[in-house]
mmCIF file of C-alpha atoms in Angstrom:
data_model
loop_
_atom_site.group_PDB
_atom_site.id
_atom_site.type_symbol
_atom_site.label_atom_id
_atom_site.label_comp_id
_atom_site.label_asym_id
_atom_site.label_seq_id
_atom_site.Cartn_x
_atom_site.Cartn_y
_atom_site.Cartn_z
ATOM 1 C CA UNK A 1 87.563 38.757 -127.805
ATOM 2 C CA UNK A 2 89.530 36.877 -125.252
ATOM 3 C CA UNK A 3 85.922 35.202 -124.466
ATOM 4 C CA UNK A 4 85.419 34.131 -128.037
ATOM 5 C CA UNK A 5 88.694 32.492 -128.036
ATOM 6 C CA UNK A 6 88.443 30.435 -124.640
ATOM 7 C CA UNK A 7 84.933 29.278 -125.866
ATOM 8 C CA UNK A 8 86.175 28.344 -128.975
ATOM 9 C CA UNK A 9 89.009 26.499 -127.108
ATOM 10 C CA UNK A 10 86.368 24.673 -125.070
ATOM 11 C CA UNK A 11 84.033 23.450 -127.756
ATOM 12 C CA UNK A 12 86.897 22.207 -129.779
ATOM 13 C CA UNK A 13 87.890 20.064 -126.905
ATOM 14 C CA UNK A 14 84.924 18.839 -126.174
ATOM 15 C CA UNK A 15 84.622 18.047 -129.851
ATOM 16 C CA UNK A 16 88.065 16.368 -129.919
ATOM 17 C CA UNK A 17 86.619 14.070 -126.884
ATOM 18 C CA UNK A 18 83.392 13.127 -128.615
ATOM 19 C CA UNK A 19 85.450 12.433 -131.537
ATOM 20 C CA UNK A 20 87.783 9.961 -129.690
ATOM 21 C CA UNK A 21 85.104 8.046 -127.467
ATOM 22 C CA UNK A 22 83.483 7.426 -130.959
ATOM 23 C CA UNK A 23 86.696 5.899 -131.908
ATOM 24 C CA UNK A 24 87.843 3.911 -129.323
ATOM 25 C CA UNK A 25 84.018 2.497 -129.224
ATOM 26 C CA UNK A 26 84.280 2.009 -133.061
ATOM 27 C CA UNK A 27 87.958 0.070 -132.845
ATOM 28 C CA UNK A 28 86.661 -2.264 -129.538
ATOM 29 C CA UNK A 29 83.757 -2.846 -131.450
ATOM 30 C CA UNK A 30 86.000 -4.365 -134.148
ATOM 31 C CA UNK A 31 87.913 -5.993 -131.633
ATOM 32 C CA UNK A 32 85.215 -7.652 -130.405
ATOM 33 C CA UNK A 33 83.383 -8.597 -133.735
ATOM 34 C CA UNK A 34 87.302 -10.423 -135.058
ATOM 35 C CA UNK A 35 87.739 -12.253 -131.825
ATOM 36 C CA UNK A 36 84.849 -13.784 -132.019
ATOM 37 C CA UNK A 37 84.805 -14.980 -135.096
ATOM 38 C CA UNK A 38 88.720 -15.882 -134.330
ATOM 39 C CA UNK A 39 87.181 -18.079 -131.544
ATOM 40 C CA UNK A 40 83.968 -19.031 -133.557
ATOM 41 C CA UNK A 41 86.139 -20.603 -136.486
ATOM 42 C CA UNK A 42 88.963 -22.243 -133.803
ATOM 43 C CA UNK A 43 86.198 -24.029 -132.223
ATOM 44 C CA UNK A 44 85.175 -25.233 -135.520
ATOM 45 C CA UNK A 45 88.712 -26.655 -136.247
ATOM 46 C CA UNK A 46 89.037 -28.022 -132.722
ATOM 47 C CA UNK A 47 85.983 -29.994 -133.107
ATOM 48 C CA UNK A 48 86.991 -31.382 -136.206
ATOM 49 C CA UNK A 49 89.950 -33.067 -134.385
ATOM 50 C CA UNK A 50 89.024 -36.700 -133.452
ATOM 51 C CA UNK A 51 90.549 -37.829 -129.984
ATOM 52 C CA UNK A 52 92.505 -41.452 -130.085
ATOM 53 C CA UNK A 53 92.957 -40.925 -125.937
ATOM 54 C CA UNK A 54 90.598 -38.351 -124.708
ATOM 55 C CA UNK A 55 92.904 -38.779 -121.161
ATOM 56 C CA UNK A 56 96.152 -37.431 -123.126
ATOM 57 C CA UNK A 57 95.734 -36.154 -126.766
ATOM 58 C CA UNK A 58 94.125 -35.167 -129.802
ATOM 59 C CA UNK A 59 95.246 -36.253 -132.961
ATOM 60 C CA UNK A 60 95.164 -34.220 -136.166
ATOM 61 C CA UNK A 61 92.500 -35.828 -138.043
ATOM 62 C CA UNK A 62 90.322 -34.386 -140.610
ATOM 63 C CA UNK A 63 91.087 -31.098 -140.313
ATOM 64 C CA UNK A 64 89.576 -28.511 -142.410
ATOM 65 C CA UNK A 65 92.261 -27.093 -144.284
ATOM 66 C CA UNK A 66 90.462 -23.725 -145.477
ATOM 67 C CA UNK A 67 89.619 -23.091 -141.755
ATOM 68 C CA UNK A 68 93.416 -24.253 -140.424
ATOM 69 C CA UNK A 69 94.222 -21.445 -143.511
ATOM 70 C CA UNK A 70 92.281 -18.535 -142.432
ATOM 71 C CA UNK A 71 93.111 -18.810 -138.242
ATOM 72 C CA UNK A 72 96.651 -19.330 -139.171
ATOM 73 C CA UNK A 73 96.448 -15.883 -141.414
ATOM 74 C CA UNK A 74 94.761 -14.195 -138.326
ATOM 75 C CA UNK A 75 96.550 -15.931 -135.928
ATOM 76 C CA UNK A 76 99.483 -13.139 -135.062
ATOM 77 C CA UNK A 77 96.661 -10.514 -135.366
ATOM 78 C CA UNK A 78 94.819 -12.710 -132.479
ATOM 79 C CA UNK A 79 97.785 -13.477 -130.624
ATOM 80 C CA UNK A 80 98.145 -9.283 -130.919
ATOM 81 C CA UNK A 81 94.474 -8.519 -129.618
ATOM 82 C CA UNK A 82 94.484 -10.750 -126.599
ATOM 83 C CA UNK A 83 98.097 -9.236 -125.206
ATOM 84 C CA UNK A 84 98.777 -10.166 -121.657
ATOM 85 C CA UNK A 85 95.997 -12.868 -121.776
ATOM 86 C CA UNK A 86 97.575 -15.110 -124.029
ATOM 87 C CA UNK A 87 100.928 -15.267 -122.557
ATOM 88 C CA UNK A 88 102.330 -17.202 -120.094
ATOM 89 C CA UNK A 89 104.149 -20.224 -118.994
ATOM 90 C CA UNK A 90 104.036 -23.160 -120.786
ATOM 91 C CA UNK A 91 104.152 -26.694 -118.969
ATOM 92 C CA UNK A 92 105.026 -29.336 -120.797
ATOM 93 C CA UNK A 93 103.030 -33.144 -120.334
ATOM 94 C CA UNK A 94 105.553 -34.847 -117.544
ATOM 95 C CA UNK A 95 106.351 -31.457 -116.679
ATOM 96 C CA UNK A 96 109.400 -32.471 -119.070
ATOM 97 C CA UNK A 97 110.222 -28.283 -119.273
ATOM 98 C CA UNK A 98 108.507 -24.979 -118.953
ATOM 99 C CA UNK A 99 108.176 -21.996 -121.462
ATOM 100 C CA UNK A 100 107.876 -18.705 -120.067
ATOM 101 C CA UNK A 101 106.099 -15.961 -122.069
ATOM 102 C CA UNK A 102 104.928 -18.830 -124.210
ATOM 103 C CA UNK A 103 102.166 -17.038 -126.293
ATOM 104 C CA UNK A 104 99.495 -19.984 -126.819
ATOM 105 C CA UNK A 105 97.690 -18.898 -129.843
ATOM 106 C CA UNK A 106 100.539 -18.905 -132.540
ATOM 107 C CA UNK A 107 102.045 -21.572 -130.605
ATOM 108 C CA UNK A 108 99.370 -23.683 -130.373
ATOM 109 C CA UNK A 109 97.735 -23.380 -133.493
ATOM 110 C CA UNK A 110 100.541 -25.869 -135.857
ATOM 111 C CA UNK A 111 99.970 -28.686 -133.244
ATOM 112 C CA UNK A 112 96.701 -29.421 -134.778
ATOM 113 C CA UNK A 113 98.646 -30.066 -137.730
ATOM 114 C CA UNK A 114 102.013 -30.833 -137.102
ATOM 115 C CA UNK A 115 102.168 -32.695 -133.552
ATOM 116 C CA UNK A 116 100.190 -33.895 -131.226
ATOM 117 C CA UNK A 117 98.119 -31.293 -128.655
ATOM 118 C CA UNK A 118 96.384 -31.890 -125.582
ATOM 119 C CA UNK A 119 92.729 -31.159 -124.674
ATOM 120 C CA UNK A 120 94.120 -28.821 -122.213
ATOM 121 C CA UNK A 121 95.834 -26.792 -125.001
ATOM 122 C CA UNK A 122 92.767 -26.566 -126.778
ATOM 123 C CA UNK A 123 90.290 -25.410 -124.195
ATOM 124 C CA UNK A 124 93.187 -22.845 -122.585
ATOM 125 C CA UNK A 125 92.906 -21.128 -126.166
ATOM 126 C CA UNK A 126 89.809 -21.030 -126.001
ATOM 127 C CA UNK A 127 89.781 -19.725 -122.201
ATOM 128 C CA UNK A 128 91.761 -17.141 -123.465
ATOM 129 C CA UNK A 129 89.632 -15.630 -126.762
ATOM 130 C CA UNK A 130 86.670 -16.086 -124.236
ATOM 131 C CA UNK A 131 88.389 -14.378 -121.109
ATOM 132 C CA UNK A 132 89.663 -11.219 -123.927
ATOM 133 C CA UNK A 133 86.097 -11.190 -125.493
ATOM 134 C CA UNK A 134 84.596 -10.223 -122.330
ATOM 135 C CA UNK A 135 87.337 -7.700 -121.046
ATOM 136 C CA UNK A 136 86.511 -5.779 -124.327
ATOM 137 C CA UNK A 137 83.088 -6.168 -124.156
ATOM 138 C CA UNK A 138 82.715 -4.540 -120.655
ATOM 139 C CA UNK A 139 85.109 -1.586 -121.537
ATOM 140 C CA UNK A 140 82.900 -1.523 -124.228
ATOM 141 C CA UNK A 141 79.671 -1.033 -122.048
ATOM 142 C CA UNK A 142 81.401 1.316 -119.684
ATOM 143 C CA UNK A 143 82.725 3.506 -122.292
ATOM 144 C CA UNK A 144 79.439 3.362 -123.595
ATOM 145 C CA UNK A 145 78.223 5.304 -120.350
ATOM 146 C CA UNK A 146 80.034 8.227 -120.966
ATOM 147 C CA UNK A 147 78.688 9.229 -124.495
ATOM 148 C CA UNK A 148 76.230 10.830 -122.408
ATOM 149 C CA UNK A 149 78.206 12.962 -120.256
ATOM 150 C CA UNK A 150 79.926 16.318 -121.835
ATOM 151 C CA UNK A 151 82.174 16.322 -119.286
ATOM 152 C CA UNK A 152 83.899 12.779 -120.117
ATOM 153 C CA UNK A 153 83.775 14.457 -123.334
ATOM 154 C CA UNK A 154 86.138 17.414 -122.339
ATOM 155 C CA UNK A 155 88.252 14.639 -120.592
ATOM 156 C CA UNK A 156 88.864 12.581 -123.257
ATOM 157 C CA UNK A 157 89.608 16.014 -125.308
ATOM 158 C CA UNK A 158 92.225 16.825 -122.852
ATOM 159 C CA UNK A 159 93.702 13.203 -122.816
ATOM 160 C CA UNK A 160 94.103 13.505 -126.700
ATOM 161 C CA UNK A 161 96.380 16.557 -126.034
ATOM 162 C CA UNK A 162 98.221 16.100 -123.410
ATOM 163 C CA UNK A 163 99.577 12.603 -125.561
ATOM 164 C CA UNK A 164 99.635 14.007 -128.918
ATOM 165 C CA UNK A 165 103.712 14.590 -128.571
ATOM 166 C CA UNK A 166 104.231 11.085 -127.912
ATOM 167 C CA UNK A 167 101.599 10.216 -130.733
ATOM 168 C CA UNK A 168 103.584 12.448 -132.910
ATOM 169 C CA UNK A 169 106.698 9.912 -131.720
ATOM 170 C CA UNK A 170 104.547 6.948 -132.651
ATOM 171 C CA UNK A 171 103.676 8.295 -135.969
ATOM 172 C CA UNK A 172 107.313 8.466 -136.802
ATOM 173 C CA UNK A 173 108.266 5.162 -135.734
ATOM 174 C CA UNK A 174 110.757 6.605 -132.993
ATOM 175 C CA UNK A 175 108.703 4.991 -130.471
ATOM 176 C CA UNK A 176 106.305 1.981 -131.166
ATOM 177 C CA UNK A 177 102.522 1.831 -130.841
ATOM 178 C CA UNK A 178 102.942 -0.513 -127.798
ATOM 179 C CA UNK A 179 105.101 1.419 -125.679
ATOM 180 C CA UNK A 180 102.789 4.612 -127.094
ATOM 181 C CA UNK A 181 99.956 2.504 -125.276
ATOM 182 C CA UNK A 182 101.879 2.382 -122.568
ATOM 183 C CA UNK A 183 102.667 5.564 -121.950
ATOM 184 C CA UNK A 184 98.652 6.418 -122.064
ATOM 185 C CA UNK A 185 97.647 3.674 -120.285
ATOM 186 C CA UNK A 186 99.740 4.549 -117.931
ATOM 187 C CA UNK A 187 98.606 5.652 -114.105
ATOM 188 C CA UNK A 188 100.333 8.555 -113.886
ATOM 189 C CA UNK A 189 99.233 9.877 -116.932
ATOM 190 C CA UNK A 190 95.563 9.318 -116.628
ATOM 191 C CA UNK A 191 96.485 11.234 -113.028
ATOM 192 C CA UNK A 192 98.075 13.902 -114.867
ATOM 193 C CA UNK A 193 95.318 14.022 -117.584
ATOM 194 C CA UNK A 194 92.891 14.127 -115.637
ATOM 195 C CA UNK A 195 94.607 17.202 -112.860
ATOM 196 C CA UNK A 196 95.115 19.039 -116.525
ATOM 197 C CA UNK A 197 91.266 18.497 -117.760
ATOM 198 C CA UNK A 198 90.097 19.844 -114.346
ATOM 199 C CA UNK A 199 92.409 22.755 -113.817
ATOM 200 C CA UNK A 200 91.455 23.935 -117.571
ATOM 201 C CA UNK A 201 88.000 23.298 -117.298
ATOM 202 C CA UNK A 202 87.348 25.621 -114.387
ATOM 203 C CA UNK A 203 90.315 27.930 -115.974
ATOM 204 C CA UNK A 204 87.898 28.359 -118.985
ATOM 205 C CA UNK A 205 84.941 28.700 -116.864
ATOM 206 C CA UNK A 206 85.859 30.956 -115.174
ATOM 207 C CA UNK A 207 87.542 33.337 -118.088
ATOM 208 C CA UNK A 208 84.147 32.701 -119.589
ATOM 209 C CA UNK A 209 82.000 34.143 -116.626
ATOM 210 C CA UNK A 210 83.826 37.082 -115.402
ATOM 211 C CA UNK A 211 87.243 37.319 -117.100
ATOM 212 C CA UNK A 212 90.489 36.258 -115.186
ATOM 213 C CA UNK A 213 90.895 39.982 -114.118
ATOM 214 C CA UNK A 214 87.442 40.373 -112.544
ATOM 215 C CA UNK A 215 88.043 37.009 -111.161
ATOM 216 C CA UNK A 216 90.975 38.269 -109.261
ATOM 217 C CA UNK A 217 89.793 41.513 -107.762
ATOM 218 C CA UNK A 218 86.783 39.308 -106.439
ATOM 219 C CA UNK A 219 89.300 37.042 -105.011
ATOM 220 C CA UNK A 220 91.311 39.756 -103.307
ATOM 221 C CA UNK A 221 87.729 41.436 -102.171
ATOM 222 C CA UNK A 222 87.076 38.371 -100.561
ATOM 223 C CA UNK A 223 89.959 38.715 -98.312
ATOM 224 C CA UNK A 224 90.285 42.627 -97.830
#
C-alpha cells in the first residue's frame, strides 16, 4: 500500500512539472508575441516622426494618433515585461543632469508628443524591446529542451512545491508578485529546489524498489 502511495506521489509530481513547463512556455510565448508587436507598432510611430536636425532631434510631426493611443495603453505593461532592461540612468543632452532608474519606455514615449526627443532616445527603446525579445526567446528555446526529459519534469514538480507557501503569500497580496519572483528566482532556492527534487526522487525510488526497510537491512548487510 505504502508503494501505491509513493507512486502515486511521483506521477503527480511529475504531472505538476509537465503542467508548469507548459505554462511558463505558454506565458513567454505571450511575452514574446506582445513585445513584438509593442516594438513593431513603436517603430511605426518613430518613423512617422520627421527630423528638422538629424544631428540633435526629432520633432513631433505627423504622428499617428491611433498608434501614439494604443503604445501609450501598453506602454506600463511594456515598461513591466522588459524589467531590468529598460531601466537605467538617464543623461540628459549637455549632460545638463542625470536620472537614475529612469525607465525609458513610459518616459520616453510623451516626448514624441509633448517635447522634443533625440534619435538616441528612440533607437535605445528600441535596443531595449529588441535586447528583451531575444532574452525571452532563448529561455524560450531552452525551456523548450526539457519537454523531453521526465526528469526536468519531476524538477519543475518539486519547484512548484517547495514555493507554493510563498505563492499562497502572493495570492493574498501579503507579498507582491515581484518579490514572489524573487524569491523563486532566487539562487538559493533553485539550490534548495533542486537538493529537495534529488533527495525525493531517489527517496521514492528507492521505497518503490525494495521498501525503505529492505533498503536498510541491505545497507547494514553491506557493512556487517
Amino acid at each position: 500500500m505504502d508503494r501505491l502511495w509513493i507512486g502515486l506521489a511521483l506521477v503527480s509530481i511529475f504531472i505538476i512539472g509537465f503542467i508548469r513547463i507548459r505554462s511558463v512556455l505558454s506565458k513567454l510565448s505571450a511575452r514574446i508575441d506582445f513585445l513584438a508587436e509593442y516594438r513593431e507598432n513603436y517603430v511605426k510611430l518613430a518613423n512617422s516622426v520627421s527630423r528638422s536636425d538629424f544631428s540633435m532631434f526629432a520633432r513631433p510631426s505627423n504622428i499617428d494618433p491611433q498608434l501614439y493611443h494604443w503604445l501609450t495603453l501598453n506602454a506600463a505593461r511594456a515598461q513591466r515585461e522588459v524589467g531590468i532592461f529598460g531601466v537605467g540612468e538617464f543623461v540628459a543632452p549637455f549632460q545638463i543632469y542625470k536620472v537614475r532608474n529612469y525607465q525609458f519606455i513610459v518616459n520616453t514615449l510623451p516626448k514624441f508628443r509633448d517635447d522634443r526627443i533625440m534619435p538616441q532616445e528612440i533607437t535605445m527603446v528600441d535596443d531595449i524591446l529588441v535586447r528583451c525579445i531575444g532574452y525571452f526567446e532563448e529561455a524560450e528555446t531552452s525551456l523548450k529542451k526539457t519537454i523531453a526529459n521526465p526528469l526536468k519534469w519531476f524538477q519543475y514538480g518539486i519547484r512548484f512545491l517547495v514555493s507554493f507557501p510563498a505563492r499562497i503569500l502572493s495570492w493574498f497580496g501579503i507579498i507582491s508578485e515581484g518579490m514572489f519572483d524573487s524569491i523563486t528566482a532566487n539562487g538559493l532556492f533553485k539550490f534548495v529546489s533542486g537538493v529537495v527534487a534529488l533527495i525525493g526522487f531517489v527517496s521514492a525510488i528507492v521505497g518503490l524498489i525494495t521498501g525503505w526497510d529492505n533498503f536498510i537491512e541491505i545497507v547494514k548487510g553491506w557493512w556487517s
